[in-house]
mmCIF file of C-alpha atoms in Angstrom:
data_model
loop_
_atom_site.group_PDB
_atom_site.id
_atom_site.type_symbol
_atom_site.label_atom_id
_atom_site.label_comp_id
_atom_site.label_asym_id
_atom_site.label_seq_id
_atom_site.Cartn_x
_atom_site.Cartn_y
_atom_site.Cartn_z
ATOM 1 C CA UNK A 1 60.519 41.097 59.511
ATOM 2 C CA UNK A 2 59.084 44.479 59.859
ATOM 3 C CA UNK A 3 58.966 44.652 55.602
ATOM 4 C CA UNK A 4 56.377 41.679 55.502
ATOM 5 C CA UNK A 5 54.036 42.831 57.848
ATOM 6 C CA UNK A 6 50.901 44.609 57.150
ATOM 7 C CA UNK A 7 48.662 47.332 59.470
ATOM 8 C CA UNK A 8 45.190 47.133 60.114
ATOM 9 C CA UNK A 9 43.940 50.713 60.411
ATOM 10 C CA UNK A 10 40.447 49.604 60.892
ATOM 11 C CA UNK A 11 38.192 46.302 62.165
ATOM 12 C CA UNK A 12 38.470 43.887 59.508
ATOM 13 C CA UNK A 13 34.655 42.874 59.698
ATOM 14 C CA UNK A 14 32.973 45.561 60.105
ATOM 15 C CA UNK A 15 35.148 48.543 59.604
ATOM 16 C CA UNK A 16 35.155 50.631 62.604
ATOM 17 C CA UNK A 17 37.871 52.432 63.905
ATOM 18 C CA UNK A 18 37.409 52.648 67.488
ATOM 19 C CA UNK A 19 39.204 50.095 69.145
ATOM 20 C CA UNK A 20 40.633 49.019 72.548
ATOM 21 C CA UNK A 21 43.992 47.174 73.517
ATOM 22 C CA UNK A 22 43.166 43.063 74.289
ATOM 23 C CA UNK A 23 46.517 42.115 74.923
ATOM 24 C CA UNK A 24 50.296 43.256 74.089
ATOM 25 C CA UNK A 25 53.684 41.590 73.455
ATOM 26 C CA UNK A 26 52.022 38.098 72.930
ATOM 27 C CA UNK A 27 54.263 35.858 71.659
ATOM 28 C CA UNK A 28 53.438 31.984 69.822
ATOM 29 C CA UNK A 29 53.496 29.915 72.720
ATOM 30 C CA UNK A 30 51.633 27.332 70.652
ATOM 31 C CA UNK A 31 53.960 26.015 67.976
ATOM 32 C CA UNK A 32 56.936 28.241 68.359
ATOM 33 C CA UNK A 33 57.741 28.889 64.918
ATOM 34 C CA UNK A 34 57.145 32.638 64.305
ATOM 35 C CA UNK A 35 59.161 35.303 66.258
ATOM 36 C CA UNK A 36 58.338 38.466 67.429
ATOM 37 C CA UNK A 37 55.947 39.924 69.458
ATOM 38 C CA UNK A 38 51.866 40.811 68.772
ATOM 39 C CA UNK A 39 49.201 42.732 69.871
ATOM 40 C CA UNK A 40 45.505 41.756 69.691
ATOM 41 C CA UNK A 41 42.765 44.340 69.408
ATOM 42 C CA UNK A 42 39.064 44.475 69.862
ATOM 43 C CA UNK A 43 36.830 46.151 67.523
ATOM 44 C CA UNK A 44 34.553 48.608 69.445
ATOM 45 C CA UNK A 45 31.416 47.575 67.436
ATOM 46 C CA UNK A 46 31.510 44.079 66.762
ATOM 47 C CA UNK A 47 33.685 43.232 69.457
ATOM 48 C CA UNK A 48 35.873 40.874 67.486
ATOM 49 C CA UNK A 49 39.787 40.636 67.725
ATOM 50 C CA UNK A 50 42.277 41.108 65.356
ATOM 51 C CA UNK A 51 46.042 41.603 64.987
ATOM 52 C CA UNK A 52 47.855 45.082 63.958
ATOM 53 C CA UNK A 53 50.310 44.999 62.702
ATOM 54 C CA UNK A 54 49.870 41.472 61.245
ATOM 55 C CA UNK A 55 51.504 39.011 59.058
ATOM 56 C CA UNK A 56 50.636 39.783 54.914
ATOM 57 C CA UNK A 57 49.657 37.186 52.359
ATOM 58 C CA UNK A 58 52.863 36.924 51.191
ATOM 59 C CA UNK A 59 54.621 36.504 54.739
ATOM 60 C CA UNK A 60 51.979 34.632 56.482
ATOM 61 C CA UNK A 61 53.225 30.661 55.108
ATOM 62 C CA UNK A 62 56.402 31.488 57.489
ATOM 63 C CA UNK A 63 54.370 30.462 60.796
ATOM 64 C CA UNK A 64 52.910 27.446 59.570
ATOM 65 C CA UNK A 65 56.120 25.668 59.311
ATOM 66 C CA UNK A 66 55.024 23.267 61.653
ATOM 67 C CA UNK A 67 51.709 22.019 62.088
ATOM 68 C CA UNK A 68 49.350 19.611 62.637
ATOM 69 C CA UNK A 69 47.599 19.148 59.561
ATOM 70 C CA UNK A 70 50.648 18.073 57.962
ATOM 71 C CA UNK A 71 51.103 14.403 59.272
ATOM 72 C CA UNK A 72 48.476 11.539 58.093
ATOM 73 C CA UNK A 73 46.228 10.212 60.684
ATOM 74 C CA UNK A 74 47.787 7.697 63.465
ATOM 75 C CA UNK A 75 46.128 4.688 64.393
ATOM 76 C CA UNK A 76 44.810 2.524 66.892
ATOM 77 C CA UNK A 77 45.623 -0.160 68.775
ATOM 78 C CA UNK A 78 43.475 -2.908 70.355
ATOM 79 C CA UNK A 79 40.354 -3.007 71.149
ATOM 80 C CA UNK A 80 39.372 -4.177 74.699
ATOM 81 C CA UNK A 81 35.754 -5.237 75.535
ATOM 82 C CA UNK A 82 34.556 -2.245 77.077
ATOM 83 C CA UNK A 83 35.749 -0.461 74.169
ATOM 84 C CA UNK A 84 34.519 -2.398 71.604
ATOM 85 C CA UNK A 85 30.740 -1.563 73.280
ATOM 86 C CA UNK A 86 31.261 2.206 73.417
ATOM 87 C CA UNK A 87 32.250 1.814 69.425
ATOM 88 C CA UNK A 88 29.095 -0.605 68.838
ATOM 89 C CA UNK A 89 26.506 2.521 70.705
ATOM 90 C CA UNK A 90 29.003 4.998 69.152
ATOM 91 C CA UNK A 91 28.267 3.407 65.442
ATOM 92 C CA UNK A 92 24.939 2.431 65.869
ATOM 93 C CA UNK A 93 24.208 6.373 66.516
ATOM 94 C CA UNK A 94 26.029 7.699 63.872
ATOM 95 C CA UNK A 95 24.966 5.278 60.795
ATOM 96 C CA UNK A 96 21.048 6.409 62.520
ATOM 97 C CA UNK A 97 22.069 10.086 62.203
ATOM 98 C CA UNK A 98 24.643 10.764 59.532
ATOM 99 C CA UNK A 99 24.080 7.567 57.414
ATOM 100 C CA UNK A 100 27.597 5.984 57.812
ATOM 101 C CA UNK A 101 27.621 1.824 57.563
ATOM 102 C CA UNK A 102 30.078 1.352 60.543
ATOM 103 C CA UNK A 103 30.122 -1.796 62.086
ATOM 104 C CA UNK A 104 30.009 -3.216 65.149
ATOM 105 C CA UNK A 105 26.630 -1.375 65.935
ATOM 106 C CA UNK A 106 24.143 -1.356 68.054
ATOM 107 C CA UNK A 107 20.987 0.177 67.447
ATOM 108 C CA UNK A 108 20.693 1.184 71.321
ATOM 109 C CA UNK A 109 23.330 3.845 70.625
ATOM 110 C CA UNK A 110 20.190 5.924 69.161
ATOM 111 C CA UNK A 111 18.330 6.571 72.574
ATOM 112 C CA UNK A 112 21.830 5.619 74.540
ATOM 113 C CA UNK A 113 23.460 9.046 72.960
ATOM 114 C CA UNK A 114 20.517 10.927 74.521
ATOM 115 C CA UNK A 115 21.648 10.270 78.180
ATOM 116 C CA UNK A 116 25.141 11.421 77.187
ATOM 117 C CA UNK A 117 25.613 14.931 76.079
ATOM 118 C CA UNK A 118 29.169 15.668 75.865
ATOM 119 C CA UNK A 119 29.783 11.986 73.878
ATOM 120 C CA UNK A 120 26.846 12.654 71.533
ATOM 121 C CA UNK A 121 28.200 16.251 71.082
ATOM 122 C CA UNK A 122 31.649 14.729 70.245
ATOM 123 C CA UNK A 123 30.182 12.414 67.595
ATOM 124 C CA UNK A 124 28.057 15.044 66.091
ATOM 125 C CA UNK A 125 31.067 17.613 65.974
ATOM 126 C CA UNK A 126 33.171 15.010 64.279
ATOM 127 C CA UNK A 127 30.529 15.162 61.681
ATOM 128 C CA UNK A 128 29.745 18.690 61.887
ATOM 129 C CA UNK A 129 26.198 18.056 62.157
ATOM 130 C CA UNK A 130 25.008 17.786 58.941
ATOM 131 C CA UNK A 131 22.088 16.132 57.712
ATOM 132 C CA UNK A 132 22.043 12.859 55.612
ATOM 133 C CA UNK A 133 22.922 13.638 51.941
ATOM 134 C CA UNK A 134 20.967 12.815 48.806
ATOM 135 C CA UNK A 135 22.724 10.641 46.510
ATOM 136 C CA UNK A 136 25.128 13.017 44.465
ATOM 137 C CA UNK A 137 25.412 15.588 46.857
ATOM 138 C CA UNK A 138 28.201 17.900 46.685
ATOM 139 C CA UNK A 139 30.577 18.733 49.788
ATOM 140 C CA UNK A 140 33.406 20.869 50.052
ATOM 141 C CA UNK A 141 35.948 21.348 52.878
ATOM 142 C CA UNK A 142 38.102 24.868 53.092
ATOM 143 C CA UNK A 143 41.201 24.654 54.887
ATOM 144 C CA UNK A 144 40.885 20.621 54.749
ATOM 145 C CA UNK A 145 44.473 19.425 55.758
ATOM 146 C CA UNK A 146 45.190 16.186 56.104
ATOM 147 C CA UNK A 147 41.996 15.081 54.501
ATOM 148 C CA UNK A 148 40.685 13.702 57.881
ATOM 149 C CA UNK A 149 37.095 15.419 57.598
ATOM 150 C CA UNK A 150 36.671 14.686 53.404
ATOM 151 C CA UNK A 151 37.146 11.045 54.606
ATOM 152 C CA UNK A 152 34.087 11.122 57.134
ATOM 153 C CA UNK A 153 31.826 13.114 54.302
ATOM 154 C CA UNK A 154 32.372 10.408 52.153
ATOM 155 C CA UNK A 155 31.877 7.546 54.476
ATOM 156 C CA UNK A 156 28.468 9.440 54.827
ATOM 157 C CA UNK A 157 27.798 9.571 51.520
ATOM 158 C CA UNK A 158 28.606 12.820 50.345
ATOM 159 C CA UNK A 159 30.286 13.760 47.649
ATOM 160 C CA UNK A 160 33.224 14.932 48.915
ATOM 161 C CA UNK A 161 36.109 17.077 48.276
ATOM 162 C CA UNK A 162 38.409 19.844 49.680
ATOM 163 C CA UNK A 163 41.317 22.616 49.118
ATOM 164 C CA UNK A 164 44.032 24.004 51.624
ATOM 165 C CA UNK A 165 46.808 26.288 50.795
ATOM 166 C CA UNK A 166 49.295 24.563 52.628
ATOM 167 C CA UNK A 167 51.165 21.972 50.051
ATOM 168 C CA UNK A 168 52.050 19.027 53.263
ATOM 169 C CA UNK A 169 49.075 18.855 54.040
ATOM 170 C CA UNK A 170 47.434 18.581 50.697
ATOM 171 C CA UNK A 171 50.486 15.285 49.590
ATOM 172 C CA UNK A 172 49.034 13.757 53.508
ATOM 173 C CA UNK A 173 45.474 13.693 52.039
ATOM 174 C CA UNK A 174 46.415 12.793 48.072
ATOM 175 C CA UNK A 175 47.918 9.737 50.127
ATOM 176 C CA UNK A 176 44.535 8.660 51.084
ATOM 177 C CA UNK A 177 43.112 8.566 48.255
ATOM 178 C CA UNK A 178 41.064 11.580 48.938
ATOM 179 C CA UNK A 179 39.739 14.282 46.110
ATOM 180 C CA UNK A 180 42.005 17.566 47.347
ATOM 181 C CA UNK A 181 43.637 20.396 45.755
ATOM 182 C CA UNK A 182 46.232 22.811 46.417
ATOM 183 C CA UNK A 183 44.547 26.456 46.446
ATOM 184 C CA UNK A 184 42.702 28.752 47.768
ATOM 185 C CA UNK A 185 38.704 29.709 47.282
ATOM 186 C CA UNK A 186 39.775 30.999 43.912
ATOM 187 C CA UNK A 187 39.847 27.932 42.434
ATOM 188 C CA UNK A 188 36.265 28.579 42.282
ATOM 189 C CA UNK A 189 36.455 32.017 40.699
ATOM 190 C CA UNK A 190 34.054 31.338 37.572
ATOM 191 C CA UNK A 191 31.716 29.368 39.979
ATOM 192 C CA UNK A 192 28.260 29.637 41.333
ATOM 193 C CA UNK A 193 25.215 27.425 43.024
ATOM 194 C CA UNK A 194 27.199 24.280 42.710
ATOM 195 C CA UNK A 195 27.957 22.641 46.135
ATOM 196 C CA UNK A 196 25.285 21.409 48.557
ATOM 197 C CA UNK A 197 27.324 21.234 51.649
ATOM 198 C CA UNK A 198 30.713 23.675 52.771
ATOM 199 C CA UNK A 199 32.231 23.448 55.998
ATOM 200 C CA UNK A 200 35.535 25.466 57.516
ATOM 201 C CA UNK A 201 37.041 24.159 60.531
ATOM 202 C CA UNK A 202 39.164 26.198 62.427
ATOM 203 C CA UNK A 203 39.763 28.229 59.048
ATOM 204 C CA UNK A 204 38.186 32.186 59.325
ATOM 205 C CA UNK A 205 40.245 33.410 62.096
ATOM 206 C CA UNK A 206 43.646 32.181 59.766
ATOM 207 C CA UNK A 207 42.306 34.415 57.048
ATOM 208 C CA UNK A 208 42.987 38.328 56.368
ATOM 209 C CA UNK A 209 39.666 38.968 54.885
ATOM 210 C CA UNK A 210 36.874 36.391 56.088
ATOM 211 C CA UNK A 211 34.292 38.418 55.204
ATOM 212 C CA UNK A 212 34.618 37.757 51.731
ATOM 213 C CA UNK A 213 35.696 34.006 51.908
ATOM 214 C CA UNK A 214 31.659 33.897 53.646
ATOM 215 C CA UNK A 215 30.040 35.871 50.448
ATOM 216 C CA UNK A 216 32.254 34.050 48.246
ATOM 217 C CA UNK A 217 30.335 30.711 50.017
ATOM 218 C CA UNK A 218 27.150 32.213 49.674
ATOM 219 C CA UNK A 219 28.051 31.963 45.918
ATOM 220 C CA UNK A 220 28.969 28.550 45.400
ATOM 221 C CA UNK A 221 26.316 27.100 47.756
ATOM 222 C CA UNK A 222 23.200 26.151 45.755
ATOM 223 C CA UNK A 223 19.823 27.599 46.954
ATOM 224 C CA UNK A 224 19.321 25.793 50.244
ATOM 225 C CA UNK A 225 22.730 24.937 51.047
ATOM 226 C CA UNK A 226 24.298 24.571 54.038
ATOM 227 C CA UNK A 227 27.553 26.638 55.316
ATOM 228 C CA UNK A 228 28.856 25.001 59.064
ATOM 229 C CA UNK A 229 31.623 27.059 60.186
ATOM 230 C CA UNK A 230 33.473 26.538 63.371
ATOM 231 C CA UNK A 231 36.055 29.074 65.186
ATOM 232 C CA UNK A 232 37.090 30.369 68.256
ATOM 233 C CA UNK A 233 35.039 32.655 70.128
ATOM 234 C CA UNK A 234 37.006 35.362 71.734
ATOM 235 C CA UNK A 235 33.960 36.003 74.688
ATOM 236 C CA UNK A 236 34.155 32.588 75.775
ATOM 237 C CA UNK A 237 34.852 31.705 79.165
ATOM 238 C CA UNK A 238 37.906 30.148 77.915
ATOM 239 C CA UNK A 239 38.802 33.407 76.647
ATOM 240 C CA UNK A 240 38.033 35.462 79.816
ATOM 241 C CA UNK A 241 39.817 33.083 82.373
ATOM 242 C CA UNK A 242 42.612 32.183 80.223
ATOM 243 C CA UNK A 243 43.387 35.522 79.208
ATOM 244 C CA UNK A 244 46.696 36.036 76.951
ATOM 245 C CA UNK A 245 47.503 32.348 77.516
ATOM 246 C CA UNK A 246 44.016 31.085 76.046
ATOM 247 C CA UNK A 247 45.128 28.703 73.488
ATOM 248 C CA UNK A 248 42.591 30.172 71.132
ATOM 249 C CA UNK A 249 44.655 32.921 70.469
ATOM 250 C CA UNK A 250 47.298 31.481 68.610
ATOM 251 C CA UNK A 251 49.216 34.138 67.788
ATOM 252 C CA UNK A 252 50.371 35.003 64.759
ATOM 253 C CA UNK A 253 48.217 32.418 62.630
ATOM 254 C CA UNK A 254 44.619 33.664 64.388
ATOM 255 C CA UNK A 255 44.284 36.684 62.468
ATOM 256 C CA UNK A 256 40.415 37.633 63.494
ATOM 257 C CA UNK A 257 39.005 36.270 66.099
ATOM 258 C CA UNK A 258 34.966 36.398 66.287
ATOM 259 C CA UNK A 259 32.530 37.192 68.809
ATOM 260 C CA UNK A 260 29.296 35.625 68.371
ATOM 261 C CA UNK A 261 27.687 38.704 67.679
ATOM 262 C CA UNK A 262 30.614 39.276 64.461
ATOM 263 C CA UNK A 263 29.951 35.952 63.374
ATOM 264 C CA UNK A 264 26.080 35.745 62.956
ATOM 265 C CA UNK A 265 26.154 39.495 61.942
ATOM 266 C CA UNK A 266 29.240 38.916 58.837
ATOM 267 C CA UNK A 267 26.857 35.710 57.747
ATOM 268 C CA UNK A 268 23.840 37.263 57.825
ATOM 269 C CA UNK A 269 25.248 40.169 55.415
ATOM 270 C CA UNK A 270 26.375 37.765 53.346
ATOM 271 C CA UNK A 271 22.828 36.537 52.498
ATOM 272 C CA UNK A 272 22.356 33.346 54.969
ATOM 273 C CA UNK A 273 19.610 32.422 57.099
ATOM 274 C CA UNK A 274 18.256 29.922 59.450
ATOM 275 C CA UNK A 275 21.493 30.603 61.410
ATOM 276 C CA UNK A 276 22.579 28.389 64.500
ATOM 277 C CA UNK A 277 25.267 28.079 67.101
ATOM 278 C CA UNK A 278 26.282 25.640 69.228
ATOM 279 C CA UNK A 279 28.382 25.726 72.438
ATOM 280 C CA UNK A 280 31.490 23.096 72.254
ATOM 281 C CA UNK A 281 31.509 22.513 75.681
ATOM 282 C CA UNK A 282 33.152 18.955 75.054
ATOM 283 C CA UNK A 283 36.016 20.945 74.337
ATOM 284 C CA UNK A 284 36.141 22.595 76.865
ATOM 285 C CA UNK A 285 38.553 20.389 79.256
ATOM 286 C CA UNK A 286 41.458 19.721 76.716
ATOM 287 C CA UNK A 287 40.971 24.155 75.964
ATOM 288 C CA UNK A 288 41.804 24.640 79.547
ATOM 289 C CA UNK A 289 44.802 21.739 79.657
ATOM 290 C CA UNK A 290 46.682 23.496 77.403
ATOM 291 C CA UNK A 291 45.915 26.910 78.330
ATOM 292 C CA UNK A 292 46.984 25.701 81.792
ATOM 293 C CA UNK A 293 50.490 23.988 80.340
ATOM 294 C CA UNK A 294 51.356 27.750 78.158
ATOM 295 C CA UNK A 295 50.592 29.476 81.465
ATOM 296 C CA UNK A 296 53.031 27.482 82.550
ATOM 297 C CA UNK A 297 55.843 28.064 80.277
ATOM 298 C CA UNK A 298 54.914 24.132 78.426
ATOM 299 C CA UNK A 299 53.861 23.443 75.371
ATOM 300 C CA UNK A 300 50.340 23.239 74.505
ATOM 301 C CA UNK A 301 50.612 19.492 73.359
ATOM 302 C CA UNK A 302 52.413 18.333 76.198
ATOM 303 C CA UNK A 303 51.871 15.937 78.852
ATOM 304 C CA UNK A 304 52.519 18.045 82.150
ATOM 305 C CA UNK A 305 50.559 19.308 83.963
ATOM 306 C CA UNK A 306 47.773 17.292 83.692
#
């Protein structure tokens, strides 16, 4: 309703004015909870997007009544013989690199990985390529969920915990066993220089003001630490082909979406260095599937076209 929604006179990153029409009257073709129709503008100097007018903080829970970080993981059948090998290289790379103990494992998975790209950047996006902690190191997850990722930090041996607004999700990961809380990054207020490790998946482009969720990480991360963010990037290819049916969009939950150049320039204000980025081309195929089913009028998740 018109009452709960909020303008956005000016780039939310940077704070320039000039601006220039992305897309109009997009709708959520993703989940198809929140009504109404959206447009998406890019900033003229940083060349992110961002909604105007846009949900406000108060409003904003209304379009996440469904979603996918509510349910507790599923699980797997059996394992056939071919299967069972790709998990013994799979393991046998990751307990090298990120220090799990999985098992089966085979310690040909190091130099196998090497000759697979795409499969070795799966494995290290799954673990959001961190290094190996030292015993007591401290991890937190923003935006956690389900709990899925806090489970894989541990089983590295991290120290690990997270926070997500949403309440479902939060119950799913209490379930597990896992060290989450209900909240936002002020939980953390009165805090400084005590986590090693802080990673947001798919998180900054949900948020009104990410600018200060990054300084408020520069904060809590300890001299040294590491930040790993991943989020859409609204110059991708995806982006450009897919146009207003790029599933990146997301409508009304993507609030900013970054362009590389936005992203490195909002962390380095913010005090970090030694920045990276790394293309997730191994998405890249299930991206343009469901881009290809909303083009189509299908949901996102579905099985047709394929």
């Amino acid at each position: 309703p018109a009452e709960a929604l909020e303008s956005v006179a000016a780039c939310p990153l940077c704070g320039e004015t000039r601006r220039k029409t992305l897309h109009q009257n997009l709708v959520d073709a993703v989940f198809r909870v929140a009504p109404g129709r959206w447009n998406l503008y890019s900033c003229e100097s940083c060349r992110c997007a961002y909604l105007d007018p846009r949900p406000d903080v108060a409003s904003i829970g209304r379009a996440y009544d469904i979603y996918y970080t509510h349910a507790a993981p599923g699980t797997r059948g059996g394992q056939g013989g071919l299967r069972k090998l790709k998990l013994a290289v799979d393991n046998g790379y990751l307990n090298w690199r990120y220090g799990t103990r999985r098992r089966p494992a085979s310690r040909v998975g190091i130099w196998l990985m090497n000759l697979s790209s795409l499969r070795r950047q799966k494995r290290d996006a799954q673990f959001r390529w961190l290094p190996k902690p030292a015993t007591g190191q401290r991890l937190l997850d923003i935006g956690c969920g389900n709990g899925d990722f806090v489970a894989l930090a541990q089983e590295a041996g991290w120290v690990a915990s997270g926070i997500d607004a949403d309440p479902m999700a939060v119950a799913a990961a209490k379930q597990r066993g896992l060290d989450v809380r209900e909240g936002d990054i002020g939980l953390f207020a009165d805090q400084a220089n005590c986590f090693d490790a802080i990673t947001l998946s798919h998180v900054l482009e949900h948020l009104h003001d990410p600018a200060a969720m990054i300084r408020t990480i520069h904060r809590l991360l300890k001299p040294g630490g590491i930040v790993f963010v991943d989020t859409p990037n609204i110059e991708s290819r995806g982006a450009h082909r897919w146009g207003s049916n790029w599933r990146g969009l997301e409508v009304p939950r993507h609030l900013v979406i970054f362009s590389r150049a936005a992203l490195l320039d909002t962390l380095a204000a913010s005090g970090f260095e030694y920045i990276q980025t790394r293309r997730r081309t191994a998405v890249r195929k299930s991206m343009y599937l469901a881009s290809l089913r909303m083009q189509a009028g299908q949901s996102p998740y579905g099985r047709q076209p394929a």
